[in-house]
Coordinates of N, CA and C in Angstrom, one line a residue:
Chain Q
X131 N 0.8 -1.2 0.0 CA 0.0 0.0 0.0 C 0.9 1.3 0.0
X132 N 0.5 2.3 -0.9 CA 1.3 3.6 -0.9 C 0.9 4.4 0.2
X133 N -0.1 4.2 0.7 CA -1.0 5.0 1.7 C -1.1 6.4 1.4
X134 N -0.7 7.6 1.7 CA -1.4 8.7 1.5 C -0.2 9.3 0.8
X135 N -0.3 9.7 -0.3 CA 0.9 10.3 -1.3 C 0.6 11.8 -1.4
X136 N 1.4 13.0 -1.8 CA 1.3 14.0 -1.4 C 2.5 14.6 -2.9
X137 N 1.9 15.4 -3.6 CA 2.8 15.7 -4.6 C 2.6 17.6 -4.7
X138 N 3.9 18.3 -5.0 CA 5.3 18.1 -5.3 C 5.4 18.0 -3.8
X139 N 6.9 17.7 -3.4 CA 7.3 17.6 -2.1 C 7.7 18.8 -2.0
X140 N 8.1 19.8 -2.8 CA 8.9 21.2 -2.2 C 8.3 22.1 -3.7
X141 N 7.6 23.4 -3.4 CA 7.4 24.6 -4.5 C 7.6 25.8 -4.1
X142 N 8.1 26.4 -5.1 CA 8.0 27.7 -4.9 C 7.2 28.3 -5.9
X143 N 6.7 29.6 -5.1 CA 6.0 30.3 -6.5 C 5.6 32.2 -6.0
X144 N 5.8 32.2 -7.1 CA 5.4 33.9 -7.3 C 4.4 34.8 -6.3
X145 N 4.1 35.5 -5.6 CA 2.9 36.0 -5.1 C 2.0 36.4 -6.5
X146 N 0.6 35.6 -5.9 CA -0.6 35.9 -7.3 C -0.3 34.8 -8.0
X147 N 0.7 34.1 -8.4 CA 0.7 32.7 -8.7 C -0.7 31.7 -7.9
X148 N -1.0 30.8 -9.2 CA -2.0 29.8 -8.7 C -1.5 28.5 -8.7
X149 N -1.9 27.5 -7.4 CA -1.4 26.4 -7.8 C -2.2 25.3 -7.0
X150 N -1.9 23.9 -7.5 CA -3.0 22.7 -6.7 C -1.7 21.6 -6.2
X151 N -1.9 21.7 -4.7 CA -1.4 20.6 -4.3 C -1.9 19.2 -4.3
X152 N -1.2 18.0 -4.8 CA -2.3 16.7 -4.9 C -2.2 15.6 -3.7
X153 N -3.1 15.4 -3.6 CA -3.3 14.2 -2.4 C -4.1 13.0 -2.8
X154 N -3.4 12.1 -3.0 CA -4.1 10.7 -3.1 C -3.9 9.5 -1.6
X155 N -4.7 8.7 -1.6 CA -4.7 7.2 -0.5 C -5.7 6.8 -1.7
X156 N -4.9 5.4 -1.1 CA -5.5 4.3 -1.7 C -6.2 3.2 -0.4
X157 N -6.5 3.5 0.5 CA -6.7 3.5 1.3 C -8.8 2.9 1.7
X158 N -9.1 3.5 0.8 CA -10.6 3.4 0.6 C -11.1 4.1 1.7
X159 N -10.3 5.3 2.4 CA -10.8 6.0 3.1 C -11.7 7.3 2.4
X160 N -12.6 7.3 3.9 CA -14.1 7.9 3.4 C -13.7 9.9 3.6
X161 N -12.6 9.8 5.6 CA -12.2 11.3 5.5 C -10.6 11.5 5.3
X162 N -10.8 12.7 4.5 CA -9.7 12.8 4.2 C -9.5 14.7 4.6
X163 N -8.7 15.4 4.8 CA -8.3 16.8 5.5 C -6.5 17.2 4.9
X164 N -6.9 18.7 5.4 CA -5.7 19.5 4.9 C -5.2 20.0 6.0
X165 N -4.3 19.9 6.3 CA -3.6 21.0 7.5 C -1.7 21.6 6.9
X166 N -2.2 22.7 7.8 CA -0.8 23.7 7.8 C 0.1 23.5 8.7
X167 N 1.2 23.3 8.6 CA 2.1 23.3 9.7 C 2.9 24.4 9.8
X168 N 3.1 25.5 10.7 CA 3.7 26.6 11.0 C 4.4 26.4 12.0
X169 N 6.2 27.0 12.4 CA 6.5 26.7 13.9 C 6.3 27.2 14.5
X170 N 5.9 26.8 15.6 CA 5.3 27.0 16.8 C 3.6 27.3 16.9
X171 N 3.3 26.7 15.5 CA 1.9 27.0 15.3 C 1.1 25.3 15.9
X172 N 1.9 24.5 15.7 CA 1.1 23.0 15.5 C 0.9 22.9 14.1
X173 N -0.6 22.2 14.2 CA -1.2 21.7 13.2 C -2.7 22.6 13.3
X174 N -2.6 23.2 11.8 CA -3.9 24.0 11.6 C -4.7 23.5 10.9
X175 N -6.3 23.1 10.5 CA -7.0 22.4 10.1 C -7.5 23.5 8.8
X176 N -7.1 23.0 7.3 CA -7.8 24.1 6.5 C -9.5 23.9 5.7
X177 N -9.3 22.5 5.3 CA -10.6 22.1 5.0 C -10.7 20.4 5.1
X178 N -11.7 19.9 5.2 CA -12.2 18.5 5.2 C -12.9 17.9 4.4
X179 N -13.1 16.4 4.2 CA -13.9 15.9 3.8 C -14.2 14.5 4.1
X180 N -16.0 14.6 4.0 CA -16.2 13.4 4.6 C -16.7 12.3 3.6
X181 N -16.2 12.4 2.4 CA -16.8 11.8 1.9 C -17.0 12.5 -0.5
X182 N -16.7 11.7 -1.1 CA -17.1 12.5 -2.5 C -17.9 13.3 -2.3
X183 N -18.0 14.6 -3.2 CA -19.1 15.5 -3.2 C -19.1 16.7 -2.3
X184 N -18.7 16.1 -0.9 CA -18.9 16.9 0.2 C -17.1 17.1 0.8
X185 N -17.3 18.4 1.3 CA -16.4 19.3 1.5 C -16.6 19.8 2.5
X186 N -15.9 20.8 3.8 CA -15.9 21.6 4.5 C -15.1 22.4 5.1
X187 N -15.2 24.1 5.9 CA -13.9 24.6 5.5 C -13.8 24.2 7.6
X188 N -12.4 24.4 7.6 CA -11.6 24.0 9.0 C -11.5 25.1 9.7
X189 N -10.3 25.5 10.2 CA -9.9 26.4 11.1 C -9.3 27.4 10.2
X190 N -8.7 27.6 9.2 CA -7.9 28.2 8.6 C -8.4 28.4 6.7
X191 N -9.4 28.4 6.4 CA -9.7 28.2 5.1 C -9.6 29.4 3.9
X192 N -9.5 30.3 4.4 CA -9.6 31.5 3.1 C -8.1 31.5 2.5
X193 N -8.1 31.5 1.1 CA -7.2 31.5 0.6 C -7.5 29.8 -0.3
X194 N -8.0 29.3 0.0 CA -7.8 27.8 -0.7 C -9.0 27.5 -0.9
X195 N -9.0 26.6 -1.8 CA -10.2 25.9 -2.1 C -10.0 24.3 -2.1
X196 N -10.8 23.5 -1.8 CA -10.9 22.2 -2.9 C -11.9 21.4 -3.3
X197 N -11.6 20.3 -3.2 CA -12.9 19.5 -4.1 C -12.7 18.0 -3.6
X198 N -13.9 17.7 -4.0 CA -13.4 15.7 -3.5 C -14.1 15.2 -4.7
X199 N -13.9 14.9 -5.7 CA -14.8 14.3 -7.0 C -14.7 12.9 -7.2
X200 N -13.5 11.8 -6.4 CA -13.3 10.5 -5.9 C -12.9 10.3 -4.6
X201 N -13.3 9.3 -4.1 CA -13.3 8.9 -2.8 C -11.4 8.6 -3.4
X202 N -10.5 9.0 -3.8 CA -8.9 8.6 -3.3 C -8.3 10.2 -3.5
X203 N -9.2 11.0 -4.1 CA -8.3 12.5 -4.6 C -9.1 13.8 -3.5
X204 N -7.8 14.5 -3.3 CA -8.4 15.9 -2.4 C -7.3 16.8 -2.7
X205 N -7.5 17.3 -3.8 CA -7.1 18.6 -4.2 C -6.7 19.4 -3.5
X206 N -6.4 20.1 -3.5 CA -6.1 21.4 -2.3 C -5.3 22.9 -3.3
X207 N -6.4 23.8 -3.6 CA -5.9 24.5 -4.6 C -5.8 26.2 -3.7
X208 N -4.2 26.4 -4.1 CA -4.0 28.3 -3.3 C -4.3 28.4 -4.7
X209 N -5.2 30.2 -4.8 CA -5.9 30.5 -5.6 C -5.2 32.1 -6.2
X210 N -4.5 32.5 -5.0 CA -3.8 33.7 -5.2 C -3.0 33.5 -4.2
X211 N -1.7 33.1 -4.6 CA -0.7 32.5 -3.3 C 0.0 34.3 -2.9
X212 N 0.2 33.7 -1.1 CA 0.6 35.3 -0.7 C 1.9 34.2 0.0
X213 N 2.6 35.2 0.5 CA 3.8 34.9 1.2 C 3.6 34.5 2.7
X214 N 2.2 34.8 3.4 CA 1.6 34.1 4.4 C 1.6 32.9 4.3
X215 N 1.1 32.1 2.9 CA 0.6 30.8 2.7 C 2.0 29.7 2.5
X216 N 3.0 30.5 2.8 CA 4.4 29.9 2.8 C 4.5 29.0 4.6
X217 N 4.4 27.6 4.2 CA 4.0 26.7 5.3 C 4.7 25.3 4.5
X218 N 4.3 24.3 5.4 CA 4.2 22.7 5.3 C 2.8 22.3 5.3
X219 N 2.8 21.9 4.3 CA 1.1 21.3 3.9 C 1.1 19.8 4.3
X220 N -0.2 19.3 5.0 CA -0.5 17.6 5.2 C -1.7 17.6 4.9
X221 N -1.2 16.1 4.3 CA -2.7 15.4 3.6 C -2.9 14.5 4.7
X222 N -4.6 14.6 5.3 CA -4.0 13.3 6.2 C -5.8 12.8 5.9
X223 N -6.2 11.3 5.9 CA -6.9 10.5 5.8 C -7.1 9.4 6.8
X224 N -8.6 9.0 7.2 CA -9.0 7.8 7.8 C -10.5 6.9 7.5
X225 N -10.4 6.2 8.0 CA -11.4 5.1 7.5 C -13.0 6.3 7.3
X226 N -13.1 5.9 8.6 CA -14.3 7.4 9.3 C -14.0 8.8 9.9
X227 N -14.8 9.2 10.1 CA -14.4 10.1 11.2 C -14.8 9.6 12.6
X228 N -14.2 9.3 13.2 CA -14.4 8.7 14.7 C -13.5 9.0 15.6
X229 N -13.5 8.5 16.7 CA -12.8 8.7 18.4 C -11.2 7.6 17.9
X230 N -11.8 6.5 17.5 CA -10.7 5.3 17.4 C -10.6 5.2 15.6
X231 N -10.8 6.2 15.5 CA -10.2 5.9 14.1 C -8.7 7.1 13.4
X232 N -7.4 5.5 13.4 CA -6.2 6.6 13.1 C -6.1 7.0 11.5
X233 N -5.4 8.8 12.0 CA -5.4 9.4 10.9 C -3.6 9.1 10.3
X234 N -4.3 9.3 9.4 CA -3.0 8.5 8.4 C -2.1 9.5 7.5
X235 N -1.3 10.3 7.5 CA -0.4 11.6 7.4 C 0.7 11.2 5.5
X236 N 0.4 12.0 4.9 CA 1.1 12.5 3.9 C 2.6 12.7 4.6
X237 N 3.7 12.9 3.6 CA 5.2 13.0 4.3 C 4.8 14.6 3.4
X238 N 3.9 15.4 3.2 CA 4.3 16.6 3.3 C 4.5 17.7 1.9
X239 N 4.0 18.7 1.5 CA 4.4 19.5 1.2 C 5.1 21.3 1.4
X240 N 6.0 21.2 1.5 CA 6.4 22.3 1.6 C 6.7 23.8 0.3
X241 N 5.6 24.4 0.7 CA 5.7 25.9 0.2 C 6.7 27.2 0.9
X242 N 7.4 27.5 -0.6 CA 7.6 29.5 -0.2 C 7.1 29.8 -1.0
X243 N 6.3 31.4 -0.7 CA 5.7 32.0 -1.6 C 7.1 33.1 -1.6
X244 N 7.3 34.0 -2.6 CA 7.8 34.9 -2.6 C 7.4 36.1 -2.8
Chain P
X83 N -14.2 26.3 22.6 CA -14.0 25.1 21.8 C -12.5 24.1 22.7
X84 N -12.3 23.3 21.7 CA -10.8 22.6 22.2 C -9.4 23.3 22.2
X85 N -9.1 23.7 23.6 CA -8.1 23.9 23.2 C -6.9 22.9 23.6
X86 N -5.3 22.7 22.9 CA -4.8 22.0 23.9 C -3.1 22.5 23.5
X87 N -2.1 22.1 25.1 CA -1.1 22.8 25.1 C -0.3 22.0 25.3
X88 N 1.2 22.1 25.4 CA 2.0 21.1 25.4 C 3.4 22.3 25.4
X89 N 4.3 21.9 26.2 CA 5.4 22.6 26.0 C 5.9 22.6 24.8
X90 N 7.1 23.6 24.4 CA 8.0 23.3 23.1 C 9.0 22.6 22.8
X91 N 9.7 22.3 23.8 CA 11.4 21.6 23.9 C 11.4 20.7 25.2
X92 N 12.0 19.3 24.8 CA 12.6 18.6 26.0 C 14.2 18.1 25.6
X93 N 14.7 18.2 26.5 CA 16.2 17.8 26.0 C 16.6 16.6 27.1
X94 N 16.8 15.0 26.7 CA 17.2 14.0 27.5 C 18.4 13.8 27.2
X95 N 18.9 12.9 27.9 CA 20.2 12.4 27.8 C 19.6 10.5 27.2
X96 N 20.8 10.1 26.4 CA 20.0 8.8 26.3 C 20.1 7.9 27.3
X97 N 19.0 6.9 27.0 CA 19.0 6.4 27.9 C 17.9 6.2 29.6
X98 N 18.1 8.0 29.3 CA 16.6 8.4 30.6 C 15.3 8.1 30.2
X99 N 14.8 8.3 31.0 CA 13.7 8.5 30.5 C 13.0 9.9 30.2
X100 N 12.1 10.0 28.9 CA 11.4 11.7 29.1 C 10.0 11.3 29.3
X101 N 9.1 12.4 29.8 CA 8.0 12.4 29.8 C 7.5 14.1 29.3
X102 N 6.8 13.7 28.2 CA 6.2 14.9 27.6 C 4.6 15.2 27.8
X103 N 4.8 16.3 28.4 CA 3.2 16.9 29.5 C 2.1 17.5 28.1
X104 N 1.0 17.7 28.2 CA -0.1 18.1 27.7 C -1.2 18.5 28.2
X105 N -1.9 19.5 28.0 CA -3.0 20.1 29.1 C -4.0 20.1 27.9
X106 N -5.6 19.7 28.3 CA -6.7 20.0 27.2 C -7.5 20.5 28.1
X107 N -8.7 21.5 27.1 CA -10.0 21.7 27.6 C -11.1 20.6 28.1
X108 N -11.6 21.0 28.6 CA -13.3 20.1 28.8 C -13.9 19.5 28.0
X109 N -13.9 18.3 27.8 CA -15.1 17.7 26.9 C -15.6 16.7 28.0
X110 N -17.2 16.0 27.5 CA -17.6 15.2 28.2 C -16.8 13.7 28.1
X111 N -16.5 13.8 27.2 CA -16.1 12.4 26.9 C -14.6 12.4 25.5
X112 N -13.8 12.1 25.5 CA -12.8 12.7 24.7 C -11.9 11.8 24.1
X113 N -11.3 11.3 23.3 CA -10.5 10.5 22.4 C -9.0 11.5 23.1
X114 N -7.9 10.8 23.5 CA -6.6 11.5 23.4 C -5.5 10.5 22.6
X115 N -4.4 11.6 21.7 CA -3.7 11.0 21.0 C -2.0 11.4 21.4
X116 N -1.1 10.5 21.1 CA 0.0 11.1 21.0 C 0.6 10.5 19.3
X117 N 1.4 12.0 18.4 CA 1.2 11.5 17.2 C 3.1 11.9 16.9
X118 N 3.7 11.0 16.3 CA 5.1 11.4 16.2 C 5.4 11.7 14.9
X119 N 6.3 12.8 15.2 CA 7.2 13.5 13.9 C 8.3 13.5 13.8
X120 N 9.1 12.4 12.7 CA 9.9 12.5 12.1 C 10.5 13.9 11.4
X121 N 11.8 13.7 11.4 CA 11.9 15.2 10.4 C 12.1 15.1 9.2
X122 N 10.9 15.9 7.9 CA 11.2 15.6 6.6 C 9.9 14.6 6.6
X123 N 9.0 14.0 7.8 CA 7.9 13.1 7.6 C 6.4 14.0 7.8
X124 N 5.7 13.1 7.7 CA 4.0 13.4 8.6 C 4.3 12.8 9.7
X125 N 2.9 12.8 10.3 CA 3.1 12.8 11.7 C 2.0 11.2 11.4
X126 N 2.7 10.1 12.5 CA 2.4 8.6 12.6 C 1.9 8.7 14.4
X127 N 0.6 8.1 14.4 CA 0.0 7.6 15.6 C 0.5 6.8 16.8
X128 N 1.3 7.1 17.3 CA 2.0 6.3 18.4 C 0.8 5.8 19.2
X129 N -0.4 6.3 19.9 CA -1.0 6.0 20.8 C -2.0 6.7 21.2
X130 N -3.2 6.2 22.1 CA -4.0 6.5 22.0 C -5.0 6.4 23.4
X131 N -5.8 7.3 23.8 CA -6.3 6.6 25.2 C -7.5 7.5 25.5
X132 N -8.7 6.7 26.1 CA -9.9 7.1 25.8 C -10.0 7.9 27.3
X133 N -10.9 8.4 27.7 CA -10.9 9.5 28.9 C -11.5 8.3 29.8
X134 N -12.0 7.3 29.9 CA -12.4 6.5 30.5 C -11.3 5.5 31.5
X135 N -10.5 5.7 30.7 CA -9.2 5.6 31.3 C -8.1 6.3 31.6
X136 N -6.9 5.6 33.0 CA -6.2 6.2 33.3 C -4.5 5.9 32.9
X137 N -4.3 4.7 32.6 CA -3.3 4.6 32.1 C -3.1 3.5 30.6
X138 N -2.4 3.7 29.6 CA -2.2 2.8 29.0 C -0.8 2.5 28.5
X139 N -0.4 1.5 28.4 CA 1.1 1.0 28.4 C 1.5 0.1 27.1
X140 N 2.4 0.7 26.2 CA 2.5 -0.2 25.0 C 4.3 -0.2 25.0
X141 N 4.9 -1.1 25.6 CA 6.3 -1.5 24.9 C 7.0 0.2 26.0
X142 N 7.5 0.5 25.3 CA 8.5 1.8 25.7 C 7.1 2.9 26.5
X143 N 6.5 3.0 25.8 CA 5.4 3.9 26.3 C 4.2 3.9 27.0
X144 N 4.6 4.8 27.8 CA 3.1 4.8 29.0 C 2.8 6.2 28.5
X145 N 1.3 6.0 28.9 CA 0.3 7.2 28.9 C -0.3 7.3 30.0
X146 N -0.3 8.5 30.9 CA -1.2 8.8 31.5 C -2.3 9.5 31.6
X147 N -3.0 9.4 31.7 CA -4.4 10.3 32.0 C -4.7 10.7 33.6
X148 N -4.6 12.1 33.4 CA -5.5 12.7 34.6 C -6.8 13.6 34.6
X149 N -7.7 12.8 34.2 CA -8.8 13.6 34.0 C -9.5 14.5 34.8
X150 N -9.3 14.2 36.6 CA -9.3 16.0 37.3 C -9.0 17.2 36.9
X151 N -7.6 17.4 36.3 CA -6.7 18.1 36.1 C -6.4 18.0 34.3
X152 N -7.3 17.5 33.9 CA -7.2 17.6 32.6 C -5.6 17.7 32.1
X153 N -5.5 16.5 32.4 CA -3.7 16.7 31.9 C -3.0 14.9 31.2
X154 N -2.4 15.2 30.3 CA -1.9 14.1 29.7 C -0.3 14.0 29.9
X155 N 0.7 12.8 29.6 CA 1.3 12.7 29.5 C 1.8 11.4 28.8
X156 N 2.9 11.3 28.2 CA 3.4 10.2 27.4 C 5.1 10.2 28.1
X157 N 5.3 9.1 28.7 CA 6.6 8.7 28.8 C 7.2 7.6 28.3
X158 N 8.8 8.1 27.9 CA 9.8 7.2 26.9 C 10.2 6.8 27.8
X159 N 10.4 4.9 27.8 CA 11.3 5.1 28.9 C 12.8 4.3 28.0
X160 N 13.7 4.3 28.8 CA 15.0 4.0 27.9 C 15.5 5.0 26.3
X161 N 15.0 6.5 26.3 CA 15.1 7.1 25.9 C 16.0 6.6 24.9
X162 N 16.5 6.5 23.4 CA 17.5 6.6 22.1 C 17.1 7.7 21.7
X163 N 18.1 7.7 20.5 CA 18.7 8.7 19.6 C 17.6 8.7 18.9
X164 N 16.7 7.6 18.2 CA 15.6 7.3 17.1 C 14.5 8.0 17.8
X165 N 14.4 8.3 18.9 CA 13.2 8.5 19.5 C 12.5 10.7 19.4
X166 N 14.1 11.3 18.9 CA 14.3 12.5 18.6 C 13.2 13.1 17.5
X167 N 12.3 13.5 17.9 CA 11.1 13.7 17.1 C 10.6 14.5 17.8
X168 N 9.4 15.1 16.9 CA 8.4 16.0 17.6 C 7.1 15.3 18.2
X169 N 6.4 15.5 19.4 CA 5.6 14.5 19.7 C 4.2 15.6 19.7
X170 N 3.3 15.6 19.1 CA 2.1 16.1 18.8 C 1.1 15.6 20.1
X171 N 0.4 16.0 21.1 CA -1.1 15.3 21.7 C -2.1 16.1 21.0
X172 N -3.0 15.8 20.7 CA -4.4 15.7 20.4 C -5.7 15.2 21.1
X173 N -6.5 16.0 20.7 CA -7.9 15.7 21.5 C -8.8 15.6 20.5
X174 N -10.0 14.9 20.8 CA -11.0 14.9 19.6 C -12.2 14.4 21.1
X175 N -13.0 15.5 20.5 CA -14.6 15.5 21.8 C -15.4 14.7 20.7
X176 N -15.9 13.6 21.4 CA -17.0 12.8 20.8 C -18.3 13.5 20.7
X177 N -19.1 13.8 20.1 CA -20.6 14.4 20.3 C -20.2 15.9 19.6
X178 N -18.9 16.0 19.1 CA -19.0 17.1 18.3 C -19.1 16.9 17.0
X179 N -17.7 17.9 16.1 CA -17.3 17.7 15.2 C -16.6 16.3 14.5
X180 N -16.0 15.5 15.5 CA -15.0 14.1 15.2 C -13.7 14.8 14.5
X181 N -13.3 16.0 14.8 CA -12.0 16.9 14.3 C -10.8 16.4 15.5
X182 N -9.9 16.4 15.0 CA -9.0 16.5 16.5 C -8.2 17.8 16.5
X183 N -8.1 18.0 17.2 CA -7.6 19.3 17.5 C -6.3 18.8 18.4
X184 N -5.1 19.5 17.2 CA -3.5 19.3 18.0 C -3.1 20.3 18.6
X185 N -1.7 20.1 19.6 CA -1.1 21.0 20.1 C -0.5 21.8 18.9
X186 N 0.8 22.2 19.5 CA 2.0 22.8 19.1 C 3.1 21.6 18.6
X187 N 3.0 20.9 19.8 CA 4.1 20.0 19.6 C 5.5 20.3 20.1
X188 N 5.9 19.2 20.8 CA 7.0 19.5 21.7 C 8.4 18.8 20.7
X189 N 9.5 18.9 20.7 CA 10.5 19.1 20.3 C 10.9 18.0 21.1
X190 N 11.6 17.5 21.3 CA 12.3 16.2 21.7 C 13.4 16.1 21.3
X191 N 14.3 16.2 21.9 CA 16.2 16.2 22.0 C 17.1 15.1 22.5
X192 N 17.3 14.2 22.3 CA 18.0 12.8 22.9 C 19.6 13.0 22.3
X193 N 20.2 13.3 23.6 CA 21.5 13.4 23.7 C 22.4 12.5 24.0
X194 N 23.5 11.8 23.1 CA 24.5 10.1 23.2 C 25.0 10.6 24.8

């Protein structure tokens, strides 16, 4: 199993540049989520999903969009990248959403905006 | 809502043991996690322990729970060099959202 794959591993891009980070599991998991990693920030929740079709935004959502259109892909698109949005991105996925159900972690994308 | 806290830095010597502290808010009933980070990785589920309980023990690692005092901890015992990671706790309140909500994440230093 590749489990939760996470593409490019490292970008840079322009301020006002647009771009889609990709997230796949093969996993046949139903949620799947985006989070920010900042230091000293933790882990920030930007949007969710519980399932194809359905979407929702987290703790941190303006600036990004995405979509679930298959139960294995979750897009994650900056729409007008700022030099704020310069972080470590995680894909992270699980069976359900539940108490006892483990979330399963992308190794990561890392943005600078300039 | 959830909040939860966790120091920034622990620095052991190998060998010791560490124990890395965590404080959460109030829920009725709560899922707690401890989640490890590799550097250059995501973060992998080391453990897990429901608020119903007070201690759980797997191999190197104990968890405690103190649900008075709303306070968690995870101890290494026999501390290595592999164990140098960041250690994430998390909380997830049943009857809400099913979101977990992480710390900051503590820093972990294992010194030969």
């Amino acid at each position: 199993n590749a489990g939760v794959t996470q593409t490019p591993k490292f970008q840079v891009l322009k301020t006002g540049q647009s771009m889609t980070l990709q997230c796949a599991q093969d996993m046949n998991h139903e949620y799947m989520s985006w989070y920010r990693q900042d230091p000293g920030m933790g882990l920030r929740l930007i949007h969710y999903s519980v399932g194809a079709g359905i979407t929702d935004q987290g703790e941190v959502p303006n600036g990004y969009n995405v979509s679930r259109s298959t139960t294995e892909d979750f897009p994650l698109r900056l729409l007008s990248a700022a030099p704020s949005q310069t972080s470590v991105y995680f894909c992270a996925s699980s069976y359900s959403r539940g108490g006892n159900e483990k979330l399963f972690f992308g190794s990561g994308t890392q943005l600078s905006v300039l | 809502g959830e909040d939860v806290e966790q120091s920034l830095f622990l620095s052991v010597r190998e060998g010791d043991s560490s124990v890395i502290n965590c404080t959460y808010t109030d829920s009725s009933s709560t899922y707690l996690y401890w989640y490890k980070q590799e550097p250059g990785a995501g973060l992998q589920l080391l453990t897990y322990i429901f608020s119903n309980m007070d201690m759980k023990q797997d191999q190197r690692l104990t968890v405690l729970l103190n649900k008075k005092d709303k306070h968690l901890s995870l101890r290494i015992a026999d501390t290595q060099t592999g164990d140098s990671a960041i250690y994430f706790c998390a909380e997830l309140a049943t009857g809400g959202s099913y979101i977990p909500t992480f710390g900051r994440g503590t820093s972990l230093i294992v010194h030969p």
